[in-house]
XYZ file of C-alpha atoms in Angstrom:
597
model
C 7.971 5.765 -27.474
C 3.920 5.562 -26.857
C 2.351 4.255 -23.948
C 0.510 1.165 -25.787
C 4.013 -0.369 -26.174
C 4.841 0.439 -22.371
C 1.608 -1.252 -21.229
C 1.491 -4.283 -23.253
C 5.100 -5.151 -22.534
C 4.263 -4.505 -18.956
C 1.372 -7.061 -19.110
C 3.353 -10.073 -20.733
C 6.068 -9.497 -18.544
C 3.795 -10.231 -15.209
C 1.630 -12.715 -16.616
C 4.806 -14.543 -17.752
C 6.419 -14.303 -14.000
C 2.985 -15.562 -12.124
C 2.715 -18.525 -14.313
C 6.204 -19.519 -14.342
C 8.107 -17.970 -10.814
C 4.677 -17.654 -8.800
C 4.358 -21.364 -9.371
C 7.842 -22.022 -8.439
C 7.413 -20.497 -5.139
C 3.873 -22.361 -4.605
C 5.016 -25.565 -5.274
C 9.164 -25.561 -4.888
C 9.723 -23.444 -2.343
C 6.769 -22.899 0.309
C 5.102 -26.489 -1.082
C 1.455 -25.241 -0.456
C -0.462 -27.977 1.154
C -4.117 -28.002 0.647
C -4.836 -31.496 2.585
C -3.846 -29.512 5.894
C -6.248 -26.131 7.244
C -5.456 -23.211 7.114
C -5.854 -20.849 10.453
C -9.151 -19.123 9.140
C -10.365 -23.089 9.221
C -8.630 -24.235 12.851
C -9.165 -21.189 14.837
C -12.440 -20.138 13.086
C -14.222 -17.778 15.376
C -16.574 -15.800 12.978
C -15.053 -12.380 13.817
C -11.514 -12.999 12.906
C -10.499 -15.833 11.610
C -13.461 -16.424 8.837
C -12.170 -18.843 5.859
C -12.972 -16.534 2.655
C -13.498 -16.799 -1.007
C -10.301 -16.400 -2.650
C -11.826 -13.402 -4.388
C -13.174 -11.698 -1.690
C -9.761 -12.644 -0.154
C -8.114 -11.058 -3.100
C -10.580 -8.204 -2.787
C -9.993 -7.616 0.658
C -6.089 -8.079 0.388
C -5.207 -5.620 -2.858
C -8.005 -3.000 -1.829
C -5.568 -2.996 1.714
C -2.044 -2.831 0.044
C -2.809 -0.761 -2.678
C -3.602 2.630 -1.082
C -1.860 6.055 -2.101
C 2.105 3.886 -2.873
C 1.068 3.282 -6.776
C -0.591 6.130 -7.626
C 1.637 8.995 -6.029
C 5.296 7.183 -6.030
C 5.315 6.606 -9.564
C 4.455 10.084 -10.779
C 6.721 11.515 -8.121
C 9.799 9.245 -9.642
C 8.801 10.610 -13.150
C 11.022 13.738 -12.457
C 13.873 11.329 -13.032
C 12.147 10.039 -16.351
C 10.747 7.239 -17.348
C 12.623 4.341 -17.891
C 14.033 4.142 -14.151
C 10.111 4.032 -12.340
C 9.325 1.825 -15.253
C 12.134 -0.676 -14.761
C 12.072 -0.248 -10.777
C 8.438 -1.297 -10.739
C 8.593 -4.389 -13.278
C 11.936 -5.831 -11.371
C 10.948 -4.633 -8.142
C 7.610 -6.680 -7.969
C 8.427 -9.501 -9.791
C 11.825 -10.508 -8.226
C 10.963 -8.256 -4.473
C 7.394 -7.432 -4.230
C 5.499 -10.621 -5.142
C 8.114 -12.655 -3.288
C 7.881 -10.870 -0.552
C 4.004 -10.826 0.003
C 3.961 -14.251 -0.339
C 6.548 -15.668 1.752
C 5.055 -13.024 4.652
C 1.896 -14.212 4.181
C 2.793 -18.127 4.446
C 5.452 -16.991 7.544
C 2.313 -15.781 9.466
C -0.273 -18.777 8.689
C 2.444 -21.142 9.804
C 2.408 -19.501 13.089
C -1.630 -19.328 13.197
C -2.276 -15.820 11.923
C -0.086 -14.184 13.898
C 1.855 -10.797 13.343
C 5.032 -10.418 12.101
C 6.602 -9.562 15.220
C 5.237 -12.718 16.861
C 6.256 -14.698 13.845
C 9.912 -13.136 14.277
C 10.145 -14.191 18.043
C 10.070 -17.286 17.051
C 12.323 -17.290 14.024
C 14.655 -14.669 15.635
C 14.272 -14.828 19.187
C 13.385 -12.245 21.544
C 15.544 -8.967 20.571
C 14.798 -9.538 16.860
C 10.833 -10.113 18.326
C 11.245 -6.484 20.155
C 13.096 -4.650 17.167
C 10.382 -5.951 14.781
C 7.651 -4.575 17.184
C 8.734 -1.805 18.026
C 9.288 -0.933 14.328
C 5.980 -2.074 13.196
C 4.394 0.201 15.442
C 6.319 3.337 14.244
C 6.080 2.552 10.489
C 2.316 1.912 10.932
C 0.833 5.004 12.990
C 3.135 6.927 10.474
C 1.654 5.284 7.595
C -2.352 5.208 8.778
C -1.644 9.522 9.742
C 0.140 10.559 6.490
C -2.667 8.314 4.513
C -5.291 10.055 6.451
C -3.943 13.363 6.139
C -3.716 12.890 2.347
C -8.104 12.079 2.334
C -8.394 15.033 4.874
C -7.193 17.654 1.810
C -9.418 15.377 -0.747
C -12.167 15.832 1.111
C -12.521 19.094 2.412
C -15.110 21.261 1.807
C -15.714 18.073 -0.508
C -19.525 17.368 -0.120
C -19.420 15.088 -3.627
C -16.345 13.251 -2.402
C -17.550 12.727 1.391
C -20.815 11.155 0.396
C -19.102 8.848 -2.054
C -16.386 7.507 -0.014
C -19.078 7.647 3.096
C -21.448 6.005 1.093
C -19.453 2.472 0.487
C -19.883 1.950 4.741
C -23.236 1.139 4.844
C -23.389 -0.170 1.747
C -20.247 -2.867 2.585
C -22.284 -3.295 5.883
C -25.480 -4.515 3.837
C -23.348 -6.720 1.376
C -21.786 -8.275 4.614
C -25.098 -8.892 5.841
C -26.627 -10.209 2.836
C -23.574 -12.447 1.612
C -23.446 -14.197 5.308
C -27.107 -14.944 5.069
C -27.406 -16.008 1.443
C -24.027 -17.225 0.777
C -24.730 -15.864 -2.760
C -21.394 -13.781 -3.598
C -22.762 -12.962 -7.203
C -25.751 -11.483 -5.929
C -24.064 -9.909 -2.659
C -21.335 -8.242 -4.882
C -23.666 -7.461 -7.975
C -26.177 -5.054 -5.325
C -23.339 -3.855 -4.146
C -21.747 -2.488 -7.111
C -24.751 -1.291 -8.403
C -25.323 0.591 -5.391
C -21.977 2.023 -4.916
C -21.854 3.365 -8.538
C -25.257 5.153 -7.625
C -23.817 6.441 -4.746
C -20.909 7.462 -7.065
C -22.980 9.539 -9.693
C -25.460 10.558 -7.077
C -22.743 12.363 -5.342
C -22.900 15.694 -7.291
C -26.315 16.152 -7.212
C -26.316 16.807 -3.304
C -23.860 19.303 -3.467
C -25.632 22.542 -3.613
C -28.447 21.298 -1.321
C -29.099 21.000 2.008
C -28.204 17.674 2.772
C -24.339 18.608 0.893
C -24.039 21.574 3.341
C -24.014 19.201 5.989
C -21.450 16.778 4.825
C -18.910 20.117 4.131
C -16.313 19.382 7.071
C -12.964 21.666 7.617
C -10.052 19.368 7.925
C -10.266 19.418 12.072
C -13.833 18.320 12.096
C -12.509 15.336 9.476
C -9.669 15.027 11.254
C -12.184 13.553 14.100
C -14.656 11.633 12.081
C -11.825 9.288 10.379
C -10.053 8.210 13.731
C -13.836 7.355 15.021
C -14.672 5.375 11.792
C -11.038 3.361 11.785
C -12.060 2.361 15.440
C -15.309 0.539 14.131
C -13.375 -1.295 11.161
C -10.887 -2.244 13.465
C -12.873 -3.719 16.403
C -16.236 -5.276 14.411
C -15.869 -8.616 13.050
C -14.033 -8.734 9.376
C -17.132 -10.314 7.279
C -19.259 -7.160 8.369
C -17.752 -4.115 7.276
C -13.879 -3.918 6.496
C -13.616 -7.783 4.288
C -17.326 -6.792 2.167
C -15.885 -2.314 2.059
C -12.483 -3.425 0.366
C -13.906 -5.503 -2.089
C -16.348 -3.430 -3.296
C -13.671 -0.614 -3.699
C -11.361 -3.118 -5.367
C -14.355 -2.982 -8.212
C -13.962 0.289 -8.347
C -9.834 0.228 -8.355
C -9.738 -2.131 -10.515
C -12.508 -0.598 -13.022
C -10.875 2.417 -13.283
C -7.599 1.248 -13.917
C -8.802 -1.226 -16.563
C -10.542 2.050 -18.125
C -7.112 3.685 -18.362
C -6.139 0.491 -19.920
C -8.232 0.977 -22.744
C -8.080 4.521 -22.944
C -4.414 4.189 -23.454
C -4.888 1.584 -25.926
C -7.980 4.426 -28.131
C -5.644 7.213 -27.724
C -1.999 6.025 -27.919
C -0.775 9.083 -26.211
C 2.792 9.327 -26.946
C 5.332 9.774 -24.080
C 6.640 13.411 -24.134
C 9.004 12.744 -21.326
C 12.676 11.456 -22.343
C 13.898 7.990 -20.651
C 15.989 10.031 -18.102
C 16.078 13.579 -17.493
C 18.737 16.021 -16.186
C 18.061 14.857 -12.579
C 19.103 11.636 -12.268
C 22.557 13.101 -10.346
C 20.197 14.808 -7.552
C 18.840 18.654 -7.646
C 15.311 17.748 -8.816
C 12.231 19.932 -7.759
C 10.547 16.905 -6.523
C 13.482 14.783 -5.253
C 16.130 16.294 -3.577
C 18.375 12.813 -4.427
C 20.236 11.133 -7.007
C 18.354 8.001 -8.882
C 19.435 5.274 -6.640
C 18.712 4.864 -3.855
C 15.136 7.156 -4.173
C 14.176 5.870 -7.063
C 13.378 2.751 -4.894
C 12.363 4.887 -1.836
C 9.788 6.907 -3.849
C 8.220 4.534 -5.360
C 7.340 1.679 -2.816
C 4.213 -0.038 -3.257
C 3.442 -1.307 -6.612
C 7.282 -2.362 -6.716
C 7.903 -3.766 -3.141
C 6.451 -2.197 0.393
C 7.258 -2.750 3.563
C 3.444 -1.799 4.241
C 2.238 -5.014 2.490
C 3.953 -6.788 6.021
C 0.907 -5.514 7.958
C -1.678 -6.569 5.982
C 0.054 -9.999 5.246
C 0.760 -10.666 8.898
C -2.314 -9.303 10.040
C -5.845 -9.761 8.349
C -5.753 -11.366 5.142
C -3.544 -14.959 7.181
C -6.671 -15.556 9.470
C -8.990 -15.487 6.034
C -7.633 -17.980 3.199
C -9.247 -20.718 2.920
C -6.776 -22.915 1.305
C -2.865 -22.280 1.366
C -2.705 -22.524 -2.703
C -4.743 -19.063 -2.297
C -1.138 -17.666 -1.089
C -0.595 -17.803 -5.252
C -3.174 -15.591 -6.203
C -3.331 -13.450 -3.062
C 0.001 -12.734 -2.173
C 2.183 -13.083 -5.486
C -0.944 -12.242 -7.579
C -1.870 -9.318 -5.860
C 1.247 -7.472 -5.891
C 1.879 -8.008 -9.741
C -1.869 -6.540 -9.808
C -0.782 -3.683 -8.046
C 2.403 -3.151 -9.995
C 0.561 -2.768 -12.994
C -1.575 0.047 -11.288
C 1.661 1.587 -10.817
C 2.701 1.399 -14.026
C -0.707 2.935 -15.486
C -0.099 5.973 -13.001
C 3.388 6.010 -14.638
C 2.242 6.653 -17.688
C -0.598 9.626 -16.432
C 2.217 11.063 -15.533
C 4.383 10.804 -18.721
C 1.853 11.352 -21.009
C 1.827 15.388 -19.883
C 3.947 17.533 -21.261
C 7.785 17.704 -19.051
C 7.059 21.502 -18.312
C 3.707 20.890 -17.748
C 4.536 18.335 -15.005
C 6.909 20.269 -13.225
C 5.006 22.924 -12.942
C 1.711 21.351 -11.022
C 4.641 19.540 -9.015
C 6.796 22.469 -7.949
C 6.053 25.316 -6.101
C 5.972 28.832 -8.914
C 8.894 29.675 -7.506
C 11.048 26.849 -7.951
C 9.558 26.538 -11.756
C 10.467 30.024 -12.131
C 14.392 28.562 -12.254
C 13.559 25.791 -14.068
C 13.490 27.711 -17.725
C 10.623 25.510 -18.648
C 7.148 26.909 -20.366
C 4.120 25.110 -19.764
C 2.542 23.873 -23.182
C -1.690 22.346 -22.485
C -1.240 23.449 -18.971
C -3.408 26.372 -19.252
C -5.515 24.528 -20.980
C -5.874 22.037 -18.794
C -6.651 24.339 -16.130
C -9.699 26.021 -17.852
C -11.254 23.061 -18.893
C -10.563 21.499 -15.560
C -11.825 24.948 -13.757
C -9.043 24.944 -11.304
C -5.575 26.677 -11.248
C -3.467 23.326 -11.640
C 0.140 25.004 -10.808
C 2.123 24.190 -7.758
C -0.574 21.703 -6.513
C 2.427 19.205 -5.294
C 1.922 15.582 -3.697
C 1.417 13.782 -6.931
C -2.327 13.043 -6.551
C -3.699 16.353 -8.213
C -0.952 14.891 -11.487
C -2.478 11.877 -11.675
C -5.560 13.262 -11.860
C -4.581 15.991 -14.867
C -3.253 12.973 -16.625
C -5.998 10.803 -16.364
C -8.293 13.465 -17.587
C -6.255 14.339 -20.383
C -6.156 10.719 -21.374
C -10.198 9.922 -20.912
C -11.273 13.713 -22.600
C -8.876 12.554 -25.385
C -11.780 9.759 -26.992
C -14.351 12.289 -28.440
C -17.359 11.191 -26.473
C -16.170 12.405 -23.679
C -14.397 15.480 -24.628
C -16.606 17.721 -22.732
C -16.012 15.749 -18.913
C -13.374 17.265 -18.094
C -14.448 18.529 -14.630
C -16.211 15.510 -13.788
C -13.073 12.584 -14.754
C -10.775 15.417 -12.685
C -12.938 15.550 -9.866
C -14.339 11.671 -9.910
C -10.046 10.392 -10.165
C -9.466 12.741 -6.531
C -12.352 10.512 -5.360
C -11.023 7.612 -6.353
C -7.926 8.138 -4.801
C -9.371 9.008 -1.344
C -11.243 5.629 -1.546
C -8.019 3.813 -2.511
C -6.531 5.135 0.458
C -8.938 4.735 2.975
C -9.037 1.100 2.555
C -5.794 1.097 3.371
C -6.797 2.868 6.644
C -8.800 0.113 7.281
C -6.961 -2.696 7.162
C -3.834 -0.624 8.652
C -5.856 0.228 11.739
C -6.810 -3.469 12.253
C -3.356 -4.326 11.918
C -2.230 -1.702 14.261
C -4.625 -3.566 16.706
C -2.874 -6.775 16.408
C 0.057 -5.110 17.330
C -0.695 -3.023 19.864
C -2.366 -6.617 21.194
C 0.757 -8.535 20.913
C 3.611 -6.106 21.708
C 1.571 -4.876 25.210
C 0.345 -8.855 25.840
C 3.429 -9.676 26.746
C 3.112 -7.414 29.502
C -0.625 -8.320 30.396
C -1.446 -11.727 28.660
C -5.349 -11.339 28.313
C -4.388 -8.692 25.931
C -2.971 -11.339 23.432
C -6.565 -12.979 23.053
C -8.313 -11.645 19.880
C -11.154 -13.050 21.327
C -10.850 -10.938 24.644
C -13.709 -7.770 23.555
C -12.221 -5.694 26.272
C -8.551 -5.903 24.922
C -9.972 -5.628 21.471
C -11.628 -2.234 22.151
C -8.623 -0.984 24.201
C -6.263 -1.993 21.337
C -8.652 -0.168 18.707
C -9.282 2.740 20.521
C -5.127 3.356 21.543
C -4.895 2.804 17.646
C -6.509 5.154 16.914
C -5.585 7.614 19.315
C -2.071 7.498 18.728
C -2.261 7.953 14.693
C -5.414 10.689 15.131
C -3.826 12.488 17.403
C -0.755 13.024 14.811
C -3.310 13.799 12.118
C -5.602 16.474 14.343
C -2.538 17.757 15.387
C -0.311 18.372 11.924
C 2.710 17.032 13.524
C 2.986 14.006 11.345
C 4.240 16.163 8.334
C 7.577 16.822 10.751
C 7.987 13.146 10.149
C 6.224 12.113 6.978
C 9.694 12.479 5.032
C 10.903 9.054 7.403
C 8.073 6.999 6.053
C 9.914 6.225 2.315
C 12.934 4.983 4.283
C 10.821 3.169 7.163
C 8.887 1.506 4.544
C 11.455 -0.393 3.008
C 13.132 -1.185 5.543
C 10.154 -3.237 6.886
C 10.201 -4.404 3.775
C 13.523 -5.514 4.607
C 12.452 -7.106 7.670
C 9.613 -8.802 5.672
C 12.894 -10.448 3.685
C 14.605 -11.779 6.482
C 11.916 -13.705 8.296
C 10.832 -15.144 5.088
C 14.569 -16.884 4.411
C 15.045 -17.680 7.770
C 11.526 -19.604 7.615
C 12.636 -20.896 3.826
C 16.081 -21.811 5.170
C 14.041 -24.024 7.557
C 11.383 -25.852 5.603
C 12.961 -25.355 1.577
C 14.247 -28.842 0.607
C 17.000 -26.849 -0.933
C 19.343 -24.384 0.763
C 19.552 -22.302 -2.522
C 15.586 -21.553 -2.308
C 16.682 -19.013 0.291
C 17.860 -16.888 -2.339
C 14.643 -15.866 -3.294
C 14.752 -13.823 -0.629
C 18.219 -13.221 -0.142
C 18.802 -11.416 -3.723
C 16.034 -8.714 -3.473
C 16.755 -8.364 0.478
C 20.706 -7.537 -0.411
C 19.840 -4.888 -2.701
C 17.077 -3.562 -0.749
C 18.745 -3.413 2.521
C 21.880 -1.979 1.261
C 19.342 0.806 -0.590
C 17.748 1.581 2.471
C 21.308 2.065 4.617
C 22.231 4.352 1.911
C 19.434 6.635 1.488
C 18.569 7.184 4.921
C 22.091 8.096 5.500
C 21.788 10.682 2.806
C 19.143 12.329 4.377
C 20.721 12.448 7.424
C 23.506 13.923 6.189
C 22.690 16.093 3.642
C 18.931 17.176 4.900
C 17.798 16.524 8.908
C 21.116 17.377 10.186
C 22.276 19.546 7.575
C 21.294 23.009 8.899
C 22.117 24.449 5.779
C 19.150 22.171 4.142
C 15.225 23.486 4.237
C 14.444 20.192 5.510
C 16.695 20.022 8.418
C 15.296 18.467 11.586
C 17.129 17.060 14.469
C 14.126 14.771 15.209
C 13.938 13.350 11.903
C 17.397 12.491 11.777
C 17.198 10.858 15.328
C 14.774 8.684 14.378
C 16.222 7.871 11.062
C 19.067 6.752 13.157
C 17.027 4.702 15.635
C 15.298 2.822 12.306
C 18.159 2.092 10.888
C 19.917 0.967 13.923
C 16.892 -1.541 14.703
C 17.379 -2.895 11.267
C 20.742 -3.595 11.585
C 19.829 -5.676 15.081
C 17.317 -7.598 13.017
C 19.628 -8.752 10.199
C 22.680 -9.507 12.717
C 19.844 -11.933 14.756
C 18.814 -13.550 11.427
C 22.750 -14.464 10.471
C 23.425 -15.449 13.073
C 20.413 -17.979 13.613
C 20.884 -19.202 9.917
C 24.680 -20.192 10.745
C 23.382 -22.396 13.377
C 20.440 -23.796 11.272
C 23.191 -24.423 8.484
C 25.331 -25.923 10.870
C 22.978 -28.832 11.015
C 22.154 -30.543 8.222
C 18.958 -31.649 9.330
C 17.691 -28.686 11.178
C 16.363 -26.526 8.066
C 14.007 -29.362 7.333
C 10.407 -28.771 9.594
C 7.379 -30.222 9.779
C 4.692 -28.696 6.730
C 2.382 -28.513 9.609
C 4.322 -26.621 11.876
């Protein structure tokens, strides 16, 4: 096997499922209506609801849902080899993913941008309304810590890698500016990429200087900064820094992946790793558990991702311009993303078995492994780092990337500079996510507490706004200053998907309703009974076998209490959403709603 046949199967297979099933689901089953406006056009306020270019849109929306998911959950899954991550990601976003973005994103601009929770009192009623809120709320300051916690160990004592990623702010800032007063997007995005490059290369010129002494934070002093800057992108108006910041980085994100591309298709690097190793029963160093059900808990965005519900039912609803942009946004984004995953896939693959485990388990556990590293030690001279036991996935995908790129002769000698520019990259994937997730946290923190003080539910309310940001803020920073989120970080695979989940139910109940066939439902219903069902199951093996094992190194009370409360909310949800499709089925004419509704 080589990775050229990997990747260009990869590619027909989604460009083959957007033309044919993200059509379908445009014109069959959500009948996208361009006569009729679209939120960003009705409620059009300049701050929030701004009607966008589709590709700044598209920008805006991938840059969001594509933070640390693709790169780290497919090299993770690689311990079980690589034909399950490989078939998990193509079926997974074609027949989950896509489907799932989309139909979120049309649920939420049918109900004028709002969030999902909002979106599900409607559909659901008011317990399903409270389960999905409450939910939302635990998934996200989980997510926007662990994210944040990840760029806090990228960029420590990182003076390169903070003036790069700090950098694209006012440089996003300027585009903003620029592109509102012009209306010129080549120019606005052409300056911009110019100057974020520079900033880029520039970055490891300052780091022996003055000027790089000062931007060499410790993680606590980072740990500060990032809460502070998530408040701004959360509480100034979209077109000015957090719409113009994600689209420049999806240049970047894009760029780099489309250099892999081609580096792949120069080098050829044959996959060392077999199509399924010795852990697919459970015991790995990475994963503790068996194939299924982690396989689809590890790797989560880039196949399907419960995350993706916040950004679709939170920014990128009050910015299309037309409702056919749901195509290319939602579907098209996530098949985008997929193959992102797929490329870190094969980073991953394209090391040596022994060489993998032993950057992704501690010494010690390697030690029992009986494995010897082959161009590790190689690797780690050229690189000028000790590579071994560096876990988490990101320093892997940043060994194989290098090994790829320092593969073409020209760049042979780069080493330290692809290693060091890939960490970089990652930390800028990921803090767009931040971005957008912090936003989104604000819409719910506005919705689930409105209901309890109704200003609060006015976006347009600046007091509520800031109050919204700031408790945002302060409830995932204060995880992230504090450590405490790694007690928990195991919960967010499970919590993802089954948001995910949740994603899946609102979007049949809402097909069931305006489909002008009953069996267009199942669009939804096939990858939510697989899904749901995975979910149960693996967060029941973790409770049994690691937070209330006591036997088990993970074992944690708290985790497993919570586990039980997410799963438990879940299983309200899906009860509320039979039970209100057996009464929309038991009316023939009550599935069928207005397009305008």
């Amino acid at each position: 096997m080589n990775a050229i046949t990997i990747v260009i199967g990869s590619i027909c297979i989604l460009m083959i499922a957007y033309r044919i099933y993200g059509t379908f689901m445009a014109a069959k089953v959500l009948k996208l209506n361009d006569n009729q406006p679209t939120p960003a056009h009705t409620l059009n306020d300049g701050k929030d609801y701004v009607p966008t270019n589709k590709w700044v849109a598209f920008g805006h929306h991938f840059a969001a849902i594509a933070a640390a998911g693709p790169l780290v959950g497919p090299i993770l899954a690689a311990q079980f080899g690589y034909l399950p991550g490989l078939l998990w990601l193509l079926i997974g976003a074609v027949i989950g993913g896509a489907v799932h973005d989309a139909v979120v994103l049309y649920a939420s601009m049918r109900k004028s941008g709002k969030s999902l929770s909002e979106v599900a009192k409607e559909e659901l009623g008011p317990v399903a309304a409270f389960c999905t809120g409450l939910a939302m709320l635990f998934i996200i300051t989980i997510t926007m810590a662990g994210l944040s916690m990840v760029v806090l160990h990228a960029l420590e004592r990182n003076p390169w890698g903070t003036f790069a990623v700090g950098i694209t702010i006012p440089i996003a800032m300027g585009v903003g500016l620029l592109y509102k007063k012009t209306g010129n997007l080549k120019l606005s995005s052409t300056i911009g990429f110019i100057l974020l490059m520079a900033g880029v290369f520039i970055g490891p010129a300052i780091q022996e200087t003055a000027f790089g002494q000062m931007l060499s934070f410790d993680t606590k002093t980072l740990a500060i900064i990032l809460p502070v800057y998530a408040f701004f992108a959360a509480a100034l108006p979209v077109w000015l820094l957090l719409a113009p910041r994600d689209y420049l980085s999806s240049f970047m994100k894009i760029g780099v992946f489309i250099a892999l591309v081609v580096g792949v298709f120069m080098i050829n690097p044959s996959i060392s790793f077999p199509a399924l190793t010795e852990f697919v029963n459970g015991g790995g160093p990475v994963i503790a558990g068996p194939v299924w059900p982690f396989i689809s808990i590890t790797i989560a965005c880039g196949a399907i991702s419960g995350f993706h519900a916040f950004v679709g039912s939170g920014t990128t609803p009050k910015m299309l311009n037309r409702w056919s942009d749901i195509k290319v946004v939602g579907f098209g984004a996530m098949l985008v993303e997929c193959l992102v995953g797929i490329m870190a896939l094969i980073a991953a693959i394209a090391l040596q078995p022994a060489d993998y485990f032993a950057i992704n388990s501690s010494p010690e556990v390697f030690r029992t492994l009986g494995m010897s590293v082959v161009d590790l030690p190689r690797l780690s001279e050229e690189i000028g780092l000790n590579l071994e036991g560096r876990t988490g996935g990101a320093v892997t995908l940043a060994v194989g990337m290098t090994h790829i790129f320092t593969s073409i002769p020209w760049f042979a000698n780069l080493a330290p500079y692809f290693f060091q520019f890939v960490i970089m990259f990652e930390a800028v994937f990921i803090l767009t996510a931040i971005d957008a997730g912090t936003r989104v946290a604000r819409y719910l923190i506005q919705d689930f507490f409105g209901e309890v003080y109704k200003p609060l539910k006015r976006v347009d309310w600046m007091p509520g706004n800031i109050f919204a940001s700031a408790l945002a803020c302060l409830m995932w920073g204060y995880l992230l200053y504090s450590g405490d989120i790694g007690s928990v970080w195991a919960l967010f695979g499970v919590s993802n998907q089954l948001m995910a989940s949740i994603g899946l139910i609102i979007g049949a109940t809402v097909i069931l309703k305006i489909a002008d066939k009953r069996r267009y439902m199942l669009t939804c219903l096939v990858p939510l009974a697989y899904l749901f069902a995975t979910v149960n199951y693996a967060g029941y093996w973790m409770i049994r076998n690691v937070y209330l094992n006591p036997e088990a190194a993970g074992y944690n009370v708290l985790n497993g209490v919570l586990s039980i409360i997410m799963l438990i909310l879940g299983v309200v949800i899906l009860v509320a959403a039979i039970r209100k499709w057996i009464q929309i089925l038991s009316v023939p004419g009550a599935r069928l709603e207005a397009r305008s509704a």
